[in-house]
Short mmCIF file of C-alpha atoms and ligand atoms in Angstrom, two decimals:
data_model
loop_
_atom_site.label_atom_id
_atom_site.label_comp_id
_atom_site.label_asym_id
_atom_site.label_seq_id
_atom_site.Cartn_x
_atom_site.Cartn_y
_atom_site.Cartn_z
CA UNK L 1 30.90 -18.12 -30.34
CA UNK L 2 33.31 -17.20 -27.46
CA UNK L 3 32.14 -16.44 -23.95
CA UNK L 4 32.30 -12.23 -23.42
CA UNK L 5 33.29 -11.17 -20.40
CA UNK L 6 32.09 -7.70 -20.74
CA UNK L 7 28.41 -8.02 -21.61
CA UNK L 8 25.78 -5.14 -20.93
CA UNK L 9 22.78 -6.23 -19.32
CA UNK L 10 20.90 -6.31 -21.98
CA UNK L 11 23.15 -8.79 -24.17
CA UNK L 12 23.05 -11.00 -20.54
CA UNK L 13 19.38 -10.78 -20.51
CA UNK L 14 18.98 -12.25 -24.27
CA UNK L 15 21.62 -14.79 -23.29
CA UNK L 16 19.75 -15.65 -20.08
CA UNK L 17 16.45 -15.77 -22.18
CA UNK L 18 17.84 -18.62 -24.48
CA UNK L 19 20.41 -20.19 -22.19
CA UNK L 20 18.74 -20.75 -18.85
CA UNK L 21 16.44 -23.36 -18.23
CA UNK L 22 12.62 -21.84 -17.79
CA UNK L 23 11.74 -22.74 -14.09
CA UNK L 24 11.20 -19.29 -12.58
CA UNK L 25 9.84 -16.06 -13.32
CA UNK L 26 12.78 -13.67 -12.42
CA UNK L 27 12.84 -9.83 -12.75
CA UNK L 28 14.50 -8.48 -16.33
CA UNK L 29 18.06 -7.88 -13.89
CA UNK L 30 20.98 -9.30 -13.17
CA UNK L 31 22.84 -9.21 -9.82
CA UNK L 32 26.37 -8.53 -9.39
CA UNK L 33 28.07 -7.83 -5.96
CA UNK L 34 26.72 -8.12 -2.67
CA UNK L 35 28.14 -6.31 0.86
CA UNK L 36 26.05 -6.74 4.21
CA UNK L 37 22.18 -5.68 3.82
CA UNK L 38 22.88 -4.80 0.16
CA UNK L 39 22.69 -6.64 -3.17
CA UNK L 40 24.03 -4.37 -6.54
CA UNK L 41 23.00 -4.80 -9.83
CA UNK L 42 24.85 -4.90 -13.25
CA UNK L 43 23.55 -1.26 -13.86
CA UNK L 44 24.56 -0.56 -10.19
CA UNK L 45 21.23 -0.31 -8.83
CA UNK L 46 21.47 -1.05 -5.29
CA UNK L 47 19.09 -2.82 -3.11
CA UNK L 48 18.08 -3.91 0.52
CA UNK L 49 17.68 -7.20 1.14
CA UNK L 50 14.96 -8.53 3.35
CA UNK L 51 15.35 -11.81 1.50
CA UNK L 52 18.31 -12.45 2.82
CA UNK L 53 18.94 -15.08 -0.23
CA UNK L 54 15.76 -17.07 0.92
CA UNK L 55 16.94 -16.97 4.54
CA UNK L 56 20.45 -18.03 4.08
CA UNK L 57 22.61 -14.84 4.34
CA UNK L 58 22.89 -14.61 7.81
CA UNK L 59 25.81 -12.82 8.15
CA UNK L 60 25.01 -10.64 5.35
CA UNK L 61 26.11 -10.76 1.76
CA UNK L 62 30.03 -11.57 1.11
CA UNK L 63 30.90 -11.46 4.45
CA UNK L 64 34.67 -11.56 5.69
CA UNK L 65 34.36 -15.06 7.32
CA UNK L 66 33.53 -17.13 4.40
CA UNK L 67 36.22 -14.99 2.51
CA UNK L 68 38.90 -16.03 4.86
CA UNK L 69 37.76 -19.56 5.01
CA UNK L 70 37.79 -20.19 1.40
CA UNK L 71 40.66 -18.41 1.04
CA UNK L 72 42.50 -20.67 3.51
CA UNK L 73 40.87 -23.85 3.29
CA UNK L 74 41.41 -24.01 -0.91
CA UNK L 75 44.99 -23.43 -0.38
CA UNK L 76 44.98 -25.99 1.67
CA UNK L 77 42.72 -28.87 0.58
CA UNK L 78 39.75 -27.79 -2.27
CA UNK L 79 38.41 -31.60 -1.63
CA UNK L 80 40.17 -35.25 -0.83
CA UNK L 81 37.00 -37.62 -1.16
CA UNK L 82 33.71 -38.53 0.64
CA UNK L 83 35.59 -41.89 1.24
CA UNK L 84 38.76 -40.04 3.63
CA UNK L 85 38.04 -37.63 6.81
CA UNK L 86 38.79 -34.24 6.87
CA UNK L 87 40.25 -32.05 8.87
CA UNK L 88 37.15 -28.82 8.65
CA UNK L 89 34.87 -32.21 8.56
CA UNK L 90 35.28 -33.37 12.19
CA UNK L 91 35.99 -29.99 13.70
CA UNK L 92 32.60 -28.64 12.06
CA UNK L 93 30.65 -31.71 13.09
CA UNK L 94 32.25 -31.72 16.40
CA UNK L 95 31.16 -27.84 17.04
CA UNK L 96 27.50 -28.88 15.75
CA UNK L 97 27.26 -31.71 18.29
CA UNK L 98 28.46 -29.54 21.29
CA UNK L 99 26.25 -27.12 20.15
CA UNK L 100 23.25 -29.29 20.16
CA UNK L 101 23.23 -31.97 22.33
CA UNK L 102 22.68 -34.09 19.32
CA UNK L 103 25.55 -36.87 19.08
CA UNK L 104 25.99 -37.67 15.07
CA UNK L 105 26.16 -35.43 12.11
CA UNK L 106 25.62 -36.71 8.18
CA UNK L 107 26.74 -32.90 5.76
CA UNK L 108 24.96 -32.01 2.57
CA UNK L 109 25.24 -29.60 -0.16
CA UNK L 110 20.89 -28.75 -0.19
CA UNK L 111 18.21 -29.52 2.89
CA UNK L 112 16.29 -31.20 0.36
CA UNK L 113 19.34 -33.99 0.45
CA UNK L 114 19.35 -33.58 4.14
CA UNK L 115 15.19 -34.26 4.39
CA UNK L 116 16.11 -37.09 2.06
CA UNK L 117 18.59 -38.35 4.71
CA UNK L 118 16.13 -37.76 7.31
CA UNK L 119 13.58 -40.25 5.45
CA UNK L 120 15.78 -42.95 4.53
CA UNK L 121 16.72 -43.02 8.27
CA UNK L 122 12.88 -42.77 9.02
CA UNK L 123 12.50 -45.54 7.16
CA UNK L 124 15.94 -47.58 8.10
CA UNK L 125 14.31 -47.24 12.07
CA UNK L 126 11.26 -48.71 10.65
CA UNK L 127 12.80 -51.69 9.13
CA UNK L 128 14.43 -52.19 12.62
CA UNK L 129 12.34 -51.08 15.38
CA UNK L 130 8.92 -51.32 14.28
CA UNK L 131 8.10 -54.28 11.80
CA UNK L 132 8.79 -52.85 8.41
CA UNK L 133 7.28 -49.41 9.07
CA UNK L 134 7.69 -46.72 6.56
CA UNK L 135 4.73 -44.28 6.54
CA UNK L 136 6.21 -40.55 7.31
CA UNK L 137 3.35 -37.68 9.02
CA UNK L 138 4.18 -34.33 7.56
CA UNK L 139 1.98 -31.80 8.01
CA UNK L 140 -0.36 -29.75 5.31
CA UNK L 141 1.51 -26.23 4.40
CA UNK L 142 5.07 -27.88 5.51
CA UNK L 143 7.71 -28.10 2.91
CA UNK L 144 11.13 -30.01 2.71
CA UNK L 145 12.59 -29.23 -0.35
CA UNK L 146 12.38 -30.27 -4.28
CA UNK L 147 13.64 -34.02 -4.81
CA UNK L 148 10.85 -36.16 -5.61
CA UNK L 149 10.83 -37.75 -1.77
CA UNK L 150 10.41 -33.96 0.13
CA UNK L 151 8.61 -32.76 -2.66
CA UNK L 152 6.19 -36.03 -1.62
CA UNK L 153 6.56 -35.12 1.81
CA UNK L 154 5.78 -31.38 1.02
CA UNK L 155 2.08 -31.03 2.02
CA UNK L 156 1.90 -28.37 -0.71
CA UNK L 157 -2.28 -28.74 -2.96
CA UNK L 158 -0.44 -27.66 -5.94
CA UNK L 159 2.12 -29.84 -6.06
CA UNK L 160 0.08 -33.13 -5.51
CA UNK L 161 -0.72 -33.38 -9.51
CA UNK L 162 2.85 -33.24 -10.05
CA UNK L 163 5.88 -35.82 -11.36
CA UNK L 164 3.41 -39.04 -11.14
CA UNK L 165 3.59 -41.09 -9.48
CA UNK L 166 4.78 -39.75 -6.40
CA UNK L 167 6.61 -41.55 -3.72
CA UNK L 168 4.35 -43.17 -1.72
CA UNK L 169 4.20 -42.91 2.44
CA UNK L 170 3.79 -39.89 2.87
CA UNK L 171 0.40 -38.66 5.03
CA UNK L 172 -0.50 -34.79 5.22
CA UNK L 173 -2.07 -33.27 8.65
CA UNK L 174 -2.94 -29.93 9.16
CA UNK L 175 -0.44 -28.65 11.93
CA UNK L 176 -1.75 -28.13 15.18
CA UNK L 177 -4.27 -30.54 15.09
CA UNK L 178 -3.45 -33.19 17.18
CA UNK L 179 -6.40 -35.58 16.84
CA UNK L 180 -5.46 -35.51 12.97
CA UNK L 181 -2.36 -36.56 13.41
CA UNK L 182 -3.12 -39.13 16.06
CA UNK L 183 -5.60 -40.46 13.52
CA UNK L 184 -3.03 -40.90 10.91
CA UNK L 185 -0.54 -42.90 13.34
CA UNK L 186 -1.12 -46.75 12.27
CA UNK L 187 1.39 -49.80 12.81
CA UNK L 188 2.89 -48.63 9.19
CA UNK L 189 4.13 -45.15 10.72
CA UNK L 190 8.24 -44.64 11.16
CA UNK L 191 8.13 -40.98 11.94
CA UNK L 192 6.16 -37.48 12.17
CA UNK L 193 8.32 -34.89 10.34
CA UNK L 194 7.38 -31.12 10.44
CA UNK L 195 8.91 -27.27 10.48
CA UNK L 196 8.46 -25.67 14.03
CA UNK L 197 8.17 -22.58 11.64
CA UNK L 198 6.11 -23.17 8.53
CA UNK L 199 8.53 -20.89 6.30
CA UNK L 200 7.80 -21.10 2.82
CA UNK L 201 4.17 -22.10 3.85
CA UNK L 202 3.70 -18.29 5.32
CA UNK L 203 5.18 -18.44 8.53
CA UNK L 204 2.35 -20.55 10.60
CA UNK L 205 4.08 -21.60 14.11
CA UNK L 206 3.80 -24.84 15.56
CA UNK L 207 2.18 -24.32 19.22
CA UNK L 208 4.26 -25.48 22.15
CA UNK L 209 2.12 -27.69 23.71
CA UNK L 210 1.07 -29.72 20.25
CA UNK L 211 4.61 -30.25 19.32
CA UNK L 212 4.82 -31.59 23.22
CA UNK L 213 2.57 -33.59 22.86
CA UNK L 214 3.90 -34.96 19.71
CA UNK L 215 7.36 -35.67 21.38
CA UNK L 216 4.91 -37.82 24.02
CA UNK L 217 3.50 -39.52 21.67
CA UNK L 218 6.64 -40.11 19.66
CA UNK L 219 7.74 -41.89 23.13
CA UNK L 220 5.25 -43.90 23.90
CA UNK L 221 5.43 -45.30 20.25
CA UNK L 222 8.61 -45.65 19.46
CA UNK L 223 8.15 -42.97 16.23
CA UNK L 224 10.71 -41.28 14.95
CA UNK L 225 10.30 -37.06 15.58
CA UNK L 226 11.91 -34.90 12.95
CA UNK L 227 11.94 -31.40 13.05
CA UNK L 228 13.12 -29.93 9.53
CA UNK L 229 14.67 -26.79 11.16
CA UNK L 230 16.01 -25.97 7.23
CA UNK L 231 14.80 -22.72 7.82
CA UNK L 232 14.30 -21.66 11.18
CA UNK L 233 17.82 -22.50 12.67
CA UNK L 234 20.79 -20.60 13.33
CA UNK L 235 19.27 -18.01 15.29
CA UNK L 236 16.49 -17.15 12.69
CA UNK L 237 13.54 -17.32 15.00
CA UNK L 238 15.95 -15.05 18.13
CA UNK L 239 16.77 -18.81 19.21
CA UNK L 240 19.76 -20.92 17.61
CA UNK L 241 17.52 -23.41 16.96
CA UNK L 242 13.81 -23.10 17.24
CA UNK L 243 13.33 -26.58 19.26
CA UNK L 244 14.76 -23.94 21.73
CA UNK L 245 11.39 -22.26 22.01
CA UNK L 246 9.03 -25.49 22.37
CA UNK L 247 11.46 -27.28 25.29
CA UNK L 248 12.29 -30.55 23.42
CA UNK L 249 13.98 -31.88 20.90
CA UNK L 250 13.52 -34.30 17.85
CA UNK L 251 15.45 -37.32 17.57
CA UNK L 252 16.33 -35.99 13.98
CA UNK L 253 17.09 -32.31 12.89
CA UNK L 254 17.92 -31.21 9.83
CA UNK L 255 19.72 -27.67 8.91
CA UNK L 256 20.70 -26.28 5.97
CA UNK L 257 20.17 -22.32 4.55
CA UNK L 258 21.90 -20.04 7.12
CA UNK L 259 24.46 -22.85 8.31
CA UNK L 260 26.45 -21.56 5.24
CA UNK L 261 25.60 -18.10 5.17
CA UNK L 262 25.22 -18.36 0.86
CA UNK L 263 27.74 -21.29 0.65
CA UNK L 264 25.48 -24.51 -0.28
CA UNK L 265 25.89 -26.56 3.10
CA UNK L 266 23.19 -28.68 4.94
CA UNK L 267 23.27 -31.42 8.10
CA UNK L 268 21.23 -33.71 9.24
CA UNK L 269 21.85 -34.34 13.02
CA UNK L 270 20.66 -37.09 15.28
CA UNK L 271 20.87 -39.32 18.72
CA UNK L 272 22.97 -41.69 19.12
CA UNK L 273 19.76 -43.99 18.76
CA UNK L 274 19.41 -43.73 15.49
CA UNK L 275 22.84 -43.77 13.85
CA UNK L 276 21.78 -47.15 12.67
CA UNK L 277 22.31 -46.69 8.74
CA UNK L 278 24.77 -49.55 7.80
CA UNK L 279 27.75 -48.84 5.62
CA UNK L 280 26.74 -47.69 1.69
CA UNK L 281 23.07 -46.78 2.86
CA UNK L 282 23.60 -43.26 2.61
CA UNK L 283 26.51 -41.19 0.98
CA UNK L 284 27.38 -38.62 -1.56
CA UNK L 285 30.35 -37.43 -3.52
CA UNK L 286 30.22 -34.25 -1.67
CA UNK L 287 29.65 -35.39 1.93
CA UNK L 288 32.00 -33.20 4.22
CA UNK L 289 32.86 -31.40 1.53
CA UNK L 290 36.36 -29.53 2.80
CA UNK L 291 35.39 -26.01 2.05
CA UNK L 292 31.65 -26.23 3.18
CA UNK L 293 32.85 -27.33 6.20
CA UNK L 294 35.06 -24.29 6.59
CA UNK L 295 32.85 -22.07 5.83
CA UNK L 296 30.05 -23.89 7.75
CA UNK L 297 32.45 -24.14 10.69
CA UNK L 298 33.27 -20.13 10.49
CA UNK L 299 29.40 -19.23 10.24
CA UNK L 300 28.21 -20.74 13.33
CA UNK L 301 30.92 -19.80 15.05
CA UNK L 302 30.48 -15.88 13.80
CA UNK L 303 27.22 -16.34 14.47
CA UNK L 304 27.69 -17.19 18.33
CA UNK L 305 30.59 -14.83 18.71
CA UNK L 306 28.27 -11.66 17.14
CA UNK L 307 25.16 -13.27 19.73
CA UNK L 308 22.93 -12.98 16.49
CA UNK L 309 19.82 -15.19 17.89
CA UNK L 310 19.71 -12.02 20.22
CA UNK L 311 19.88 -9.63 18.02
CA UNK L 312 17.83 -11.11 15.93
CA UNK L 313 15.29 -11.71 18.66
CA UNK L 314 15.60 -7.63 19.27
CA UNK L 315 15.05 -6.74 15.79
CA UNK L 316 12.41 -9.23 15.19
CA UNK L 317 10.68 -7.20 17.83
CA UNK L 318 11.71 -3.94 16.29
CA UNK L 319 10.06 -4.57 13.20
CA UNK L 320 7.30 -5.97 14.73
CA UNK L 321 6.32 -3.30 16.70
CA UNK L 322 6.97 -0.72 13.49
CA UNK L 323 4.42 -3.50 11.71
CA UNK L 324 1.77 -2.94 14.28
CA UNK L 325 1.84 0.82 13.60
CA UNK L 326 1.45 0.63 10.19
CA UNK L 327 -1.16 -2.17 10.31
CA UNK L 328 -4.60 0.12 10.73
CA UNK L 329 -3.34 2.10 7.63
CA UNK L 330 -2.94 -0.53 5.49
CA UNK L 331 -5.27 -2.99 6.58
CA UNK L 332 -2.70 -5.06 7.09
CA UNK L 333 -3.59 -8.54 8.69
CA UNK L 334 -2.16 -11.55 10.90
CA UNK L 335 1.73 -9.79 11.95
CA UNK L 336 3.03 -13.10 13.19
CA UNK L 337 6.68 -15.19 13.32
CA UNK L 338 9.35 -15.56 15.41
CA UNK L 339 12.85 -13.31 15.29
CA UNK L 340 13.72 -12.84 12.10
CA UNK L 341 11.57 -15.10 9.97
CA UNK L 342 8.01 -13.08 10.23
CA UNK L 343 5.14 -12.03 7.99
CA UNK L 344 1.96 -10.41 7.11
CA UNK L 345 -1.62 -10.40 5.28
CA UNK L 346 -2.16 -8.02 2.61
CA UNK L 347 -6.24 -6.75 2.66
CA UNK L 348 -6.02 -7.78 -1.19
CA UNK L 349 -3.61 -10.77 -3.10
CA UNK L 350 -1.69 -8.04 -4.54
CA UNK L 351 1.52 -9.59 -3.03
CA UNK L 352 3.38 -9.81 -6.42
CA UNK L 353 2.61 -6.40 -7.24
CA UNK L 354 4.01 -5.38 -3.69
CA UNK L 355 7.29 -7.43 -4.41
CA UNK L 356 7.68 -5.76 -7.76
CA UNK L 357 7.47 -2.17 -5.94
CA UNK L 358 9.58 -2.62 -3.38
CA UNK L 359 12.13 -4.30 -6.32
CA UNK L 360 11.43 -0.95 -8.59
CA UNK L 361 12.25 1.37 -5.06
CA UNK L 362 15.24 -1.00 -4.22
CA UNK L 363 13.68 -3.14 -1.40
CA UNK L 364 13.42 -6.95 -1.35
CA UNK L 365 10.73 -8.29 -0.34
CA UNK L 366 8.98 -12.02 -0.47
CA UNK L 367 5.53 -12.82 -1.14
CA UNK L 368 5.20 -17.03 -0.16
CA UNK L 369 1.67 -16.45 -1.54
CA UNK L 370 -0.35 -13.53 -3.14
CA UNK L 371 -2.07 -12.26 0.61
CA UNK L 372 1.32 -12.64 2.25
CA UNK L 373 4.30 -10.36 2.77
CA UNK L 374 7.46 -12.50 4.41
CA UNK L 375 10.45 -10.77 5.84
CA UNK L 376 13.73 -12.72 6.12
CA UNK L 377 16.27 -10.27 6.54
CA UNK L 378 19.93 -11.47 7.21
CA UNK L 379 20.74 -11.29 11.39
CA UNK L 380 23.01 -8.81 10.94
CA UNK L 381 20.11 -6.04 10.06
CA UNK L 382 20.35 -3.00 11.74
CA UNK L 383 17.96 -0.78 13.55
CA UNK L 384 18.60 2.02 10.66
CA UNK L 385 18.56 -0.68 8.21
CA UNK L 386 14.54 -1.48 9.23
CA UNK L 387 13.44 2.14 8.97
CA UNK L 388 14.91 2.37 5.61
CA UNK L 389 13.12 -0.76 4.76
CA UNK L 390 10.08 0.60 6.45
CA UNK L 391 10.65 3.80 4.34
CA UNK L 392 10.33 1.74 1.28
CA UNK L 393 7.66 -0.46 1.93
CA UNK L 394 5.08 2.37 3.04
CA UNK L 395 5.88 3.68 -0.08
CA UNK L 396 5.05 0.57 -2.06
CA UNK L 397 1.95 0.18 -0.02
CA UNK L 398 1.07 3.97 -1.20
CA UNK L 399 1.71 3.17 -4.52
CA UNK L 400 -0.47 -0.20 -4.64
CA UNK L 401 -3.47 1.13 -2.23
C1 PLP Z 1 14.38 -24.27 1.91
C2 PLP Z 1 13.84 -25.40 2.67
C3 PLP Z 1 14.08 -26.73 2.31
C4 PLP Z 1 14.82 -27.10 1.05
O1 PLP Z 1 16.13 -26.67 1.06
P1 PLP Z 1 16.95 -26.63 -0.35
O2 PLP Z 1 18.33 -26.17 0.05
O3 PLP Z 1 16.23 -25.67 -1.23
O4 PLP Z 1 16.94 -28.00 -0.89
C5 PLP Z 1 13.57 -27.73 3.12
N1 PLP Z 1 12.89 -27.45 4.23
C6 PLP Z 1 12.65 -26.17 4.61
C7 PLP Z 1 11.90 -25.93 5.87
C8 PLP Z 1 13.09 -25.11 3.84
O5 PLP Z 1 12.82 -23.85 4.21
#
């Protein structure tokens, strides 16, 4: 049977329900084209996303920055090898180090592969530095992606059943609880890794002085401190990076989501300190992969030239404020996060029904769990943009309550 190019969305549909692997529940539609706050369609139904591609699109959908990139940097070089430098390779990792303060930077394709990078160094600094260490902290809600390691380190209930046997050394705290964690420090810990923003978790916030205190003790111990900023970097809490907020920095930090605006791209950046991995410990066939690292290269620096973190520190607080009127009406419960990444309690778990509203009325909208509404909207989001989406979400609240 030859491929069609032409196919309605209906024959698509039957295709997708024999050809596509069952992992997720997705909506009977197919998308199509994307252009700023909007995603359209194969029947041309257009819709405004507060999804943002699960907090990726920063810049928006298809925008004209990681056209030209592409465009110039696969006439030029499509990829050479992980074995040879490349020219969009230093540059990018150059521009990420300036940025940061941080002084070495290893490039993905996922965060989950950067999170794995992150605990093989964990445990690479306890093989050196503290006796054969290897035991990683994470905390209880946190999540670092889908390999079997982060899905061990994810401190996700559900998941603990799953793929047995897990990868051991991993132990779960709840965040914010500092004797908890202090309890679970023994000679076998390497590091303490956590979000600064719980994201897919439901948007809990670390609290500034726990997460100083955890830099103290990360000191005085000789532990490794991680913060899996996956999610909350690039400007997506009205910082560029959320460390920004709390007044220190890990020794480890790894990005990935809006640091390619849609184009799969991750980092894991750390001190000079720890760039201890000897050769062939850590690699990968697309490691500085030439056209992630244009694109990469031509989001940040978008991002910084359009002074996004502030804008989306304004119309974080926008929103927020338009929440708070709404709240008594609705019963709505716990408005909380930081810039762009925030979220809400529904009186009642009907957030899948709430999703599927907004969806039918061309919003999206992301329930983490059935009480919780999470808004994610790419940077770029506009003041008109929010009343719109405010527009359509009272309306799926009116049709649900
Ligand atoms: C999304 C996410 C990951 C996993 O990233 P993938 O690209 O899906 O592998 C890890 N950590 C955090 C905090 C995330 O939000």
């Amino acid at each position: 049977m030859g491929i069609q190019t032409d196919m309605s969305t209906a024959a698509l549909l039957a295709a997708a329900n024999t050809s596509i692997l069952s992992t997720a529940v997705r909506p009977e539609l197919v998308m199509e084209r994307g252009q700023g706050m909007y995603l359209w369609d194969t029947d041309g139904k257009r819709y405004l996303d507060f999804v943002g591609g699960w907090a990726v699109t920063c810049l928006g959908h298809s925008p004209a920055v990681i056209q030209d990139a592409l465009t110039q940097q696969s006439a030029a070089l499509v990829h050479s090898s992980p074995s040879f430098y490349n020219k969009p390779m230093i540059q990018f990792a150059k521009l990420l180090t300036d940025l940061t303060g941080y002084d070495r930077a290893f490039f993905t394709s996922s965060g989950a592969e950067a999170n794995e990078g992150a605990i093989k160094l964990a445990r690479k600094h306890g093989s050196i530095h503290r006796g054969g260490a290897f035991e990683i902290i994470t905390t209880i809600n946190g999540f670092h992606g889908r390999t079997l390691a982060t899905m061990s380190a994810t401190g996700k209930q559900q998941w603990e059943p799953l793929f047995a046997p897990k990868i051991p050394g991993f132990k779960h705290v709840p965040l914010n609880d500092l004797e908890a964690c202090l309890a679970a420090i023994t000679p076998n810990t390497c590091a303490i890794m956590l979000e600064l923003v719980q994201g897919e978790g439901g948007v809990h916030e670390a609290e500034v002085a726990y997460v100083q205190q955890l830099r103290k003790i990360c000191d005085d111990s000789g532990i490794m401190l991680i913060f899996d900023e996956i999610q909350t970097g690039f400007g997506r809490t009205g910082k560029l990076f959320a460390y920004e907020h709390y007044g220190v920095q890990a020794d480890v930090m790894t990005l990935g989501k809006g640091i390619g605006g849609g184009f799969p791209l991750s980092a894991m950046l750390t001190k000079e300190a720890f760039n201890i991995f000897a050769v062939g410990d850590q690699g990968g066939t697309y490691t500085g992969q030439p056209l992630a690292m244009a694109v990469g290269k031509a989001v940040v620096q978008e991002l910084i030239r359009l002074e996004l973190s502030l804008h989306a520190q304004q119309q974080g607080r926008y929103i927020v404020e338009r929440l708070h009127q709404i709240e008594d009406k609705y019963n709505l419960k716990h408005i909380r996060g930081k810039g762009l990444l925030l979220a809400f309690d529904l009186p009642e778990p009907v957030g899948a029904e709430l999703v599927a509203a907004g969806l039918e009325a061309g919003l999206l909208i992301n329930a983490p769990n059935p009480l919780t509404i999470r808004l994610m909207p790419p940077l770029i989001v506009s003041t008109t943009d929010i009343d719109l989406m405010f527009n359509q979400l009272c309306g799926a609240l009116d049709s649900i309550f």
